[in-house]
PDB file of C-alpha atoms in Angstrom:
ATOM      1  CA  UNK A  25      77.517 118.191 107.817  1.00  0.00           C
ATOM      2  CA  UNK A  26      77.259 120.761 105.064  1.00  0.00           C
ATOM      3  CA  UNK A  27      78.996 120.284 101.855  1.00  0.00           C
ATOM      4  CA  UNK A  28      81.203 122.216  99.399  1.00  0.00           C
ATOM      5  CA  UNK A  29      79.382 125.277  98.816  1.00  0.00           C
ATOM      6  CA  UNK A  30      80.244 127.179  96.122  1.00  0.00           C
ATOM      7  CA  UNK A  31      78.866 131.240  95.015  1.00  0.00           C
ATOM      8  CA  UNK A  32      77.593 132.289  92.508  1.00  0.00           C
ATOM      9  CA  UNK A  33      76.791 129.159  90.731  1.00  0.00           C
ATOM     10  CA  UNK A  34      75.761 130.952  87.610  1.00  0.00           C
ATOM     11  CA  UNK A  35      77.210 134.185  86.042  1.00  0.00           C
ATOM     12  CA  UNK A  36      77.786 136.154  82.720  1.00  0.00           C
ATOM     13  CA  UNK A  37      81.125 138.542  82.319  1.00  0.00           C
ATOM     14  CA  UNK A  38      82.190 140.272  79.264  1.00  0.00           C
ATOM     15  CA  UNK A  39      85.721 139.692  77.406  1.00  0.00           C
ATOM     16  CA  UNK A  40      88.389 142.176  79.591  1.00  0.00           C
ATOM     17  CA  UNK A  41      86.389 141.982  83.001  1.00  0.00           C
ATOM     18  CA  UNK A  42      87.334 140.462  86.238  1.00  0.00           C
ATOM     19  CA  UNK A  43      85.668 137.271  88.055  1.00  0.00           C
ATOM     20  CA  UNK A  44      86.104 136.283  91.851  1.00  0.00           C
ATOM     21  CA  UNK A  45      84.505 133.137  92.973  1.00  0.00           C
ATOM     22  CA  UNK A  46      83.901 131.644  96.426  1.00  0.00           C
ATOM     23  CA  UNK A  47      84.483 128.282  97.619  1.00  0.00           C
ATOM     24  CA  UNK A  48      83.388 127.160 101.421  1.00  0.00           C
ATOM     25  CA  UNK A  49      84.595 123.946 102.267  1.00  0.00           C
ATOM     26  CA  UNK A  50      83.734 120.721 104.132  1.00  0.00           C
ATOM     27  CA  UNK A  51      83.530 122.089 107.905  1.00  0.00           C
ATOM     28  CA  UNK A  52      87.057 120.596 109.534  1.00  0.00           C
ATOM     29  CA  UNK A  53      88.633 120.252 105.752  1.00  0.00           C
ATOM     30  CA  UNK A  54      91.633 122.836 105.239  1.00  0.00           C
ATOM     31  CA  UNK A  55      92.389 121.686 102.002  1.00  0.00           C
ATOM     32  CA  UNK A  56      90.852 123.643  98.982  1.00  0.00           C
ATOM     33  CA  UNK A  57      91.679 122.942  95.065  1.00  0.00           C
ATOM     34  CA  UNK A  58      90.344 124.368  92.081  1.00  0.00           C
ATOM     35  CA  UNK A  59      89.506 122.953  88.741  1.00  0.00           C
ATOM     36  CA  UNK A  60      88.135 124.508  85.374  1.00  0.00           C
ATOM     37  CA  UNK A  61      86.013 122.486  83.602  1.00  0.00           C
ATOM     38  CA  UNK A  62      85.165 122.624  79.458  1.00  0.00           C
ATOM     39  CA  UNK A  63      83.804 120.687  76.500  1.00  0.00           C
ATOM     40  CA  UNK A  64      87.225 120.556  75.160  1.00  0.00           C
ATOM     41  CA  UNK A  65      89.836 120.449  77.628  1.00  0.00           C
ATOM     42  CA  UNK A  66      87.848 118.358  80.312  1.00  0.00           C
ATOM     43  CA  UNK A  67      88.728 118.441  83.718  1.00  0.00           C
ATOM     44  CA  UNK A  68      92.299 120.568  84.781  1.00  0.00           C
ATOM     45  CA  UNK A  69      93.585 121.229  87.678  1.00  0.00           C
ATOM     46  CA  UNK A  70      94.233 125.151  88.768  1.00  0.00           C
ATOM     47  CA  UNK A  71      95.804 125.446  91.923  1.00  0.00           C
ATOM     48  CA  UNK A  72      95.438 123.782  95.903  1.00  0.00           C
ATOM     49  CA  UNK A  73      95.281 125.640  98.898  1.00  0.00           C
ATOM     50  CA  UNK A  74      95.846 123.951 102.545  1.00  0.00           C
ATOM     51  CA  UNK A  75      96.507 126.799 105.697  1.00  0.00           C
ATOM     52  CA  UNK A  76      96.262 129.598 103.273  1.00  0.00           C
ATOM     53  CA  UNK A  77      99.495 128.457 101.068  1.00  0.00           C
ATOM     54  CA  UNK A  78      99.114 127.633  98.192  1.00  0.00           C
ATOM     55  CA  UNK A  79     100.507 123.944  97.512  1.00  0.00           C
ATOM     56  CA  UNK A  80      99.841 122.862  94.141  1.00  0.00           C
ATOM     57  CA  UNK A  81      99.285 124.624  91.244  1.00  0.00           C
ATOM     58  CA  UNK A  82      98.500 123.541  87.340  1.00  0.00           C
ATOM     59  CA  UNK A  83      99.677 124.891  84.338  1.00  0.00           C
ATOM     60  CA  UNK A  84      97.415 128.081  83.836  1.00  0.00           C
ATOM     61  CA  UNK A  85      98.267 132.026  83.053  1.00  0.00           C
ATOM     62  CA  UNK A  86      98.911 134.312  85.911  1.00  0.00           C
ATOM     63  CA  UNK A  87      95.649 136.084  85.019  1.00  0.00           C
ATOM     64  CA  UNK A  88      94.437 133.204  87.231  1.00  0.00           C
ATOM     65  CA  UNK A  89      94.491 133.595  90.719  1.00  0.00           C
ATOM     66  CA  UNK A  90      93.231 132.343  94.156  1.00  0.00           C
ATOM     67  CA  UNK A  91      93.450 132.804  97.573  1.00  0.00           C
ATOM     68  CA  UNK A  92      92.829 130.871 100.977  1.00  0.00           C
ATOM     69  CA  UNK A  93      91.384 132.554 104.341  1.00  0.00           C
ATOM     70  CA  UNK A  94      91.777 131.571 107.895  1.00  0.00           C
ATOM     71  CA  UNK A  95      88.687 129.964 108.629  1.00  0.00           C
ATOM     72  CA  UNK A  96      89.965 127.846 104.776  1.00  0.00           C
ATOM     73  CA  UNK A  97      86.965 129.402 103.063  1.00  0.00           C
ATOM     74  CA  UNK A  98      88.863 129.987  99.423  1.00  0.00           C
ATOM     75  CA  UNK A  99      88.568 132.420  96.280  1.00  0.00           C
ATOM     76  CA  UNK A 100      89.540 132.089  93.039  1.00  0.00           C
ATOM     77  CA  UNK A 101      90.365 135.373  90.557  1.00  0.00           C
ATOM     78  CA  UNK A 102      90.401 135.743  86.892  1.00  0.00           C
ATOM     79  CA  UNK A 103      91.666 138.853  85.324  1.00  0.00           C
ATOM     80  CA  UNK A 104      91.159 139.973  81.921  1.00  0.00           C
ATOM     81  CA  UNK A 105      88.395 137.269  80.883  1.00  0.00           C
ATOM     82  CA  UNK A 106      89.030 135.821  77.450  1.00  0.00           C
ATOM     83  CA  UNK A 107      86.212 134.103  75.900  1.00  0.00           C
ATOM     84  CA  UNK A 108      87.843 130.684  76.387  1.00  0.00           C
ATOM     85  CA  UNK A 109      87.632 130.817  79.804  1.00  0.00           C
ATOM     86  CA  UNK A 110      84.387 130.274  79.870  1.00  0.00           C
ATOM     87  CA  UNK A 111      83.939 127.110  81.748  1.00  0.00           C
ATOM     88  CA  UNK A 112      82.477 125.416  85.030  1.00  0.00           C
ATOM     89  CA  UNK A 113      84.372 125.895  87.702  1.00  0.00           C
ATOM     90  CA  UNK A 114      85.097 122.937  90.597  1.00  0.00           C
ATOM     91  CA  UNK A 115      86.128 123.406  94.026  1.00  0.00           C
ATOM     92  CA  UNK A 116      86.786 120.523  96.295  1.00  0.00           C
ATOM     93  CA  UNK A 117      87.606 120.146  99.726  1.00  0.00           C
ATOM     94  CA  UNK A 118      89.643 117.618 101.664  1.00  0.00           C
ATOM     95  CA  UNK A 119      90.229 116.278 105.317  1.00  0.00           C
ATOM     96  CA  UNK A 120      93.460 117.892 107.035  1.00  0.00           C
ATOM     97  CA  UNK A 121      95.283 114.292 106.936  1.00  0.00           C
ATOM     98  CA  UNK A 122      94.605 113.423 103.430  1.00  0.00           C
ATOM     99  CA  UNK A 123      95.686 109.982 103.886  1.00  0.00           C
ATOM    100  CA  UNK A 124      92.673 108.796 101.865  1.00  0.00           C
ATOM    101  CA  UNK A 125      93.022 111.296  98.489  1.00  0.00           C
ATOM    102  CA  UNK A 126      89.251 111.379  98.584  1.00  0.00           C
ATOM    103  CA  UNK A 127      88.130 114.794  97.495  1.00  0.00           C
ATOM    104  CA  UNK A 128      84.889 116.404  97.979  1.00  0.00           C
ATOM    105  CA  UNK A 129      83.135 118.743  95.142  1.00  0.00           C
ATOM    106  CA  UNK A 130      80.768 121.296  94.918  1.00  0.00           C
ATOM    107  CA  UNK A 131      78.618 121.985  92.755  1.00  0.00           C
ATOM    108  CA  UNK A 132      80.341 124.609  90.416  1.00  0.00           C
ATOM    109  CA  UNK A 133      80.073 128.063  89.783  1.00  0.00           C
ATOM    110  CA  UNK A 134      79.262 128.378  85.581  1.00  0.00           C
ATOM    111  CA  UNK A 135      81.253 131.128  84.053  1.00  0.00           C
ATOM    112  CA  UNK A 136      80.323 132.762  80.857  1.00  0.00           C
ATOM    113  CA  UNK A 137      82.570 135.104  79.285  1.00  0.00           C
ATOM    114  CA  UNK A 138      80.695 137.299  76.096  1.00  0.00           C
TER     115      UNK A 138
ATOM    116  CA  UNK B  16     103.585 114.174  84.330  1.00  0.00           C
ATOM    117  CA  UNK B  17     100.612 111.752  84.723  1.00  0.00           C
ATOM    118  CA  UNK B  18      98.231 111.322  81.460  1.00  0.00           C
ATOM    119  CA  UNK B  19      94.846 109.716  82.361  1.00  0.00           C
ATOM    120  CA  UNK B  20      93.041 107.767  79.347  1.00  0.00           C
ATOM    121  CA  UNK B  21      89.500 106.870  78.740  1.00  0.00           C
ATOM    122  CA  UNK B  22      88.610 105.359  75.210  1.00  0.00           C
ATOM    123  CA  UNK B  23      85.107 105.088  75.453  1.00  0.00           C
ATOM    124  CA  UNK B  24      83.145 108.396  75.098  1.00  0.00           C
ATOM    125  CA  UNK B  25      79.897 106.916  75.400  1.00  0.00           C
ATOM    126  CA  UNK B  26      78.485 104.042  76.481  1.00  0.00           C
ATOM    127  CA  UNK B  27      75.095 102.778  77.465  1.00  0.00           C
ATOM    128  CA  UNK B  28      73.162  99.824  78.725  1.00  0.00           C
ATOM    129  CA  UNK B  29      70.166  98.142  79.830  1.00  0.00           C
ATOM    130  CA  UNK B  30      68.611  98.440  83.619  1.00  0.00           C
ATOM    131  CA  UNK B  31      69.749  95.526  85.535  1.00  0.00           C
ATOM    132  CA  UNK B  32      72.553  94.562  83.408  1.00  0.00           C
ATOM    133  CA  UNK B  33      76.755  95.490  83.958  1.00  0.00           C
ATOM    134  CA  UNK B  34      78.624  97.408  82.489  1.00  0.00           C
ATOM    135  CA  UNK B  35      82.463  97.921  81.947  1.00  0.00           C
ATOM    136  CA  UNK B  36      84.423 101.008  81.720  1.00  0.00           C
ATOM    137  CA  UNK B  37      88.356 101.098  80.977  1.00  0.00           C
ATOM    138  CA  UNK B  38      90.739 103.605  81.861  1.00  0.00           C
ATOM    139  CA  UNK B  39      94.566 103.659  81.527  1.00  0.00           C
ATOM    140  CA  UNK B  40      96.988 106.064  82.975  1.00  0.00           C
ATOM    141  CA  UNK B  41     100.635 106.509  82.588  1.00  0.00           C
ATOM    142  CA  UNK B  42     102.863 107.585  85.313  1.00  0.00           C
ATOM    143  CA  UNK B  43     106.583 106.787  86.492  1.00  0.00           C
ATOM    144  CA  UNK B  44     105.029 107.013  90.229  1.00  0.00           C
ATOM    145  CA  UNK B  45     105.245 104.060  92.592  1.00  0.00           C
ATOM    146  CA  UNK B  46     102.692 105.375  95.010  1.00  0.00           C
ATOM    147  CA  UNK B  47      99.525 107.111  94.381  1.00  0.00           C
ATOM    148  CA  UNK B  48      95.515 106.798  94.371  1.00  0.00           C
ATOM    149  CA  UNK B  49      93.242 105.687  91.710  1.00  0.00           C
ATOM    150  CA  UNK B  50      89.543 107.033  91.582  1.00  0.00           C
ATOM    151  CA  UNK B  51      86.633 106.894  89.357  1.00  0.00           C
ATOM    152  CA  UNK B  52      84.393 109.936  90.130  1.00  0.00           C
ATOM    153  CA  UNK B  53      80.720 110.449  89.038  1.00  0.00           C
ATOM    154  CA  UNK B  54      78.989 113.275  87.511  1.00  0.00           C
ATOM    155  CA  UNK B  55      75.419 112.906  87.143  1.00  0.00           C
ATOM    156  CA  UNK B  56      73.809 115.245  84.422  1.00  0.00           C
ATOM    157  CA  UNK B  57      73.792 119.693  86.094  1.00  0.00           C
ATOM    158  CA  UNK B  58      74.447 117.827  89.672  1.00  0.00           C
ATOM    159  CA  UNK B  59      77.977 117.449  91.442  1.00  0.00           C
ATOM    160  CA  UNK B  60      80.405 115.032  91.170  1.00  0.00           C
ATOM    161  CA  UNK B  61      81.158 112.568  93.590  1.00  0.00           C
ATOM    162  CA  UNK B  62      83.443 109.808  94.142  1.00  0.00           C
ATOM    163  CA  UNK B  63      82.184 106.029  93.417  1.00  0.00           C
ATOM    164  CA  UNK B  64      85.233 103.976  94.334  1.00  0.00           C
ATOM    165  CA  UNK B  65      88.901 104.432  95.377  1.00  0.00           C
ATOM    166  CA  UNK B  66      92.191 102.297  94.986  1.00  0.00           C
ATOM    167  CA  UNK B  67      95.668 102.712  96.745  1.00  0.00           C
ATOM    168  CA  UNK B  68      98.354 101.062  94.529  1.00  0.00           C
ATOM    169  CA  UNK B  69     100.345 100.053  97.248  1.00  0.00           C
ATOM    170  CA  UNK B  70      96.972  97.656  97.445  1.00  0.00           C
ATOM    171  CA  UNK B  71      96.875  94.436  95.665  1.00  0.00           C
ATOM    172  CA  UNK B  72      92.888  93.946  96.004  1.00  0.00           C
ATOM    173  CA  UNK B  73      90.301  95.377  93.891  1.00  0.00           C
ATOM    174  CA  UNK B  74      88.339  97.871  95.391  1.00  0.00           C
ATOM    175  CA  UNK B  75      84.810  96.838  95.873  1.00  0.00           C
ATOM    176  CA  UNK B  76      81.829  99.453  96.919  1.00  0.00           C
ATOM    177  CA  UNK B  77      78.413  97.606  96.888  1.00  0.00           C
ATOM    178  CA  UNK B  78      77.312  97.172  92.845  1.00  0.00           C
ATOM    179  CA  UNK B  79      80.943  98.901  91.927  1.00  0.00           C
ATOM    180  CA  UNK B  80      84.254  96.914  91.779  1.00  0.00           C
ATOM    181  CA  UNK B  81      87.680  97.871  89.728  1.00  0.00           C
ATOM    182  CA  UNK B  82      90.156  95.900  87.784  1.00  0.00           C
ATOM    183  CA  UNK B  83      93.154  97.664  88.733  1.00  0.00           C
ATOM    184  CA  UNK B  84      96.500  95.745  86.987  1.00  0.00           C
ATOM    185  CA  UNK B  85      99.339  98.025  88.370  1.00  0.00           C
ATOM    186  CA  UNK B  86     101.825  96.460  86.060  1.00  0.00           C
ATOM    187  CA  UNK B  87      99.534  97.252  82.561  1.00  0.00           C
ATOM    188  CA  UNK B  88      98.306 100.754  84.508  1.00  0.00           C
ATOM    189  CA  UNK B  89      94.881  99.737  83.686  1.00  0.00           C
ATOM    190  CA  UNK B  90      91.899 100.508  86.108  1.00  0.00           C
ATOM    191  CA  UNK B  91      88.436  99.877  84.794  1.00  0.00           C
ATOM    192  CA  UNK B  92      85.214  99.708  86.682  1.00  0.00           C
ATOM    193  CA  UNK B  93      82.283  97.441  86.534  1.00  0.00           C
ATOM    194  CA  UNK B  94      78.413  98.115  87.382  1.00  0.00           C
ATOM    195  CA  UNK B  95      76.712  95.669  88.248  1.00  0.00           C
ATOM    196  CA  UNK B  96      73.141  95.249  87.970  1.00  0.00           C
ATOM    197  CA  UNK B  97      72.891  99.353  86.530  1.00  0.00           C
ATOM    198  CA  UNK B  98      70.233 101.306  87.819  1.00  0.00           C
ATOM    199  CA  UNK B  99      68.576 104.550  85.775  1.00  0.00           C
ATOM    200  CA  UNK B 100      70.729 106.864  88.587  1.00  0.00           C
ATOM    201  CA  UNK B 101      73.600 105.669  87.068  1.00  0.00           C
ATOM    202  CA  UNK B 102      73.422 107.428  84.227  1.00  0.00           C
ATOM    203  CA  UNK B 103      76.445 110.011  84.320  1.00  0.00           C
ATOM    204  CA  UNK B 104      79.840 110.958  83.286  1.00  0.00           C
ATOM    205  CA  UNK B 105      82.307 108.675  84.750  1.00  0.00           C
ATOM    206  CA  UNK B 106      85.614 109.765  85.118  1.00  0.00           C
ATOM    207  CA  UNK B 107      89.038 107.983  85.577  1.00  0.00           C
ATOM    208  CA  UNK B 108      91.418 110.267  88.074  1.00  0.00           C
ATOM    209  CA  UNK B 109      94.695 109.923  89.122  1.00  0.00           C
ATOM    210  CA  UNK B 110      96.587 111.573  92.173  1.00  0.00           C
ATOM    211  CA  UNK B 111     100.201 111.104  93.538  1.00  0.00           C
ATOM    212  CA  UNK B 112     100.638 110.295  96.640  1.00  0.00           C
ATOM    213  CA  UNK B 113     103.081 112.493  98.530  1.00  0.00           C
ATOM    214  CA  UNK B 114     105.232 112.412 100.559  1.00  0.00           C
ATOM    215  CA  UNK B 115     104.176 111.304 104.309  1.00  0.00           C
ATOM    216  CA  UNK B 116     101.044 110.335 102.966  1.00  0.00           C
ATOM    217  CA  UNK B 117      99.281 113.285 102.345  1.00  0.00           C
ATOM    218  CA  UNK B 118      98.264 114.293  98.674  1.00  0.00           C
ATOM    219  CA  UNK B 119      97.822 117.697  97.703  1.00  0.00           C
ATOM    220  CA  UNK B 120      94.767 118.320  96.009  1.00  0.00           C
ATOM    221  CA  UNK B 121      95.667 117.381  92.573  1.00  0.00           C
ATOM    222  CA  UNK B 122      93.677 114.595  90.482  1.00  0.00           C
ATOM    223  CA  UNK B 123      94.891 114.189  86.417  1.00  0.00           C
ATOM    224  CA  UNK B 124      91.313 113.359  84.952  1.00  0.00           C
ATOM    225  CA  UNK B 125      90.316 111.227  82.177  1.00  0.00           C
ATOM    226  CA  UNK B 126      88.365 112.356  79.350  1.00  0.00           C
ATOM    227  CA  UNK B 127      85.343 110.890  80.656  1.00  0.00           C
ATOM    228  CA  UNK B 128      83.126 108.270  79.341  1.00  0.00           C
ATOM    229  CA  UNK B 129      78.767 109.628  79.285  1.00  0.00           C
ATOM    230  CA  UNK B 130      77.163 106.325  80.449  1.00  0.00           C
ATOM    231  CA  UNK B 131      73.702 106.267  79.858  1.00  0.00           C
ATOM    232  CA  UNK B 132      70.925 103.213  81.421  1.00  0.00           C
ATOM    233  CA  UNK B 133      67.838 102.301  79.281  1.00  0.00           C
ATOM    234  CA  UNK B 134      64.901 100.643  80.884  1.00  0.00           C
TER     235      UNK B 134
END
């Protein structure tokens, strides 16, 4: 069974552009959350997506944004890039029950804002 | 809100022998998950052990165990025997459990503790 795939896993924006990344998860999983990831802040929770709602979300700006398909395949936006978001981006995936909390990464999609 | 705590930023230690890393987490939740997730150096991170707090037993996966004391909200982990692959940052997570016991997607990390094995 394929993994969390996650495009691009590398790219370079400049300050005031736009950023959309793709997350494909776990085949079955309908469950998709995002996390940014930094030197300095560590590991923070953006938002979770399960039947294209979104269920969860973190403390972040609305120039973050995401989005959740039918087939669960997820997106997240940033508008306006600010320097500081420059950061590795997480998606994981989960199993529809969620009993166990377990949640499955990828492999990250590295943002750098100029 | 949940806080997640790791003291140790770094730790390291010799092939073969164990090693301890601590975590403690506040939360007014009775029911929710404990994890301690790996992240091995430009490679993705994946989950080494699991606890439900509901449980009383220590989670044990193989050369990984916890000490998870509900009452102090401490939740370390212990490698045993450390291999080279071990090397990583280790972090403590924390996720509520909601209601009908389903979670929704949302681990509090720790810091994160770099654990490095000499041989």
């Amino acid at each position: 069974k394929a993994g969390v795939t996650q495009t691009p896993r590398y790219l370079i924006k400049t300050r005031g552009q736009q950023v959309t990344l793709s997350c494909s998860p776990i085949s079955g999983h309908r469950s998709v959350s995002w996390y940014q990831q930094t030197p300095g802040q560590g590991l923070q929770f953006l938002f979770e997506y399960f039947s294209e709602t979104q269920r969860n979300k973190g403390n972040f700006p609305g120039r973050f944004s995401g989005r959740q398909f039918s087939n669960s395949r997820s997106e997240m936006n940033v508008s306006t890039l600010e320097l500081g978001d420059s950061a590795l981006y997480l998606c994981a995936s989960s199993s529809t029950s969620g009993t166990t909390g377990e949640l499955f990464f990828g492999e990250g999609s590295r943002l750098t804002v100029l | 809100a949940q806080t997640v705590t790791q003291s140790q930023p770094e730790m390291s230690v010799q092939e073969a022998e164990t090693v301890t890393l601590s975590c403690t987490y506040d939360t007014s939740e009775n029911n929710y998950y404990l994890f301690w997730y790996k992240q091995p150096p430009s490679r993705q991170m994946i989950l080494v052990i699991r606890q439900e707090a509901y449980k009383q037993q220590n989670a044990t996966e193989n050369r990984f165990s916890v000490n998870f004391q509900k009452a102090a909200k401490s939740f370390s982990l212990k490698i045993s025997d450390s291999q080279l692959g071990d090397t990583a940052m280790y972090f403590c997570a924390f996720m509520k459990q909601a209601a009908g016991g389903t979670s929704y997607g949302k681990l509090t990390f720790g810091q994160g503790t770099i654990l490095t094995v000499h041989p």
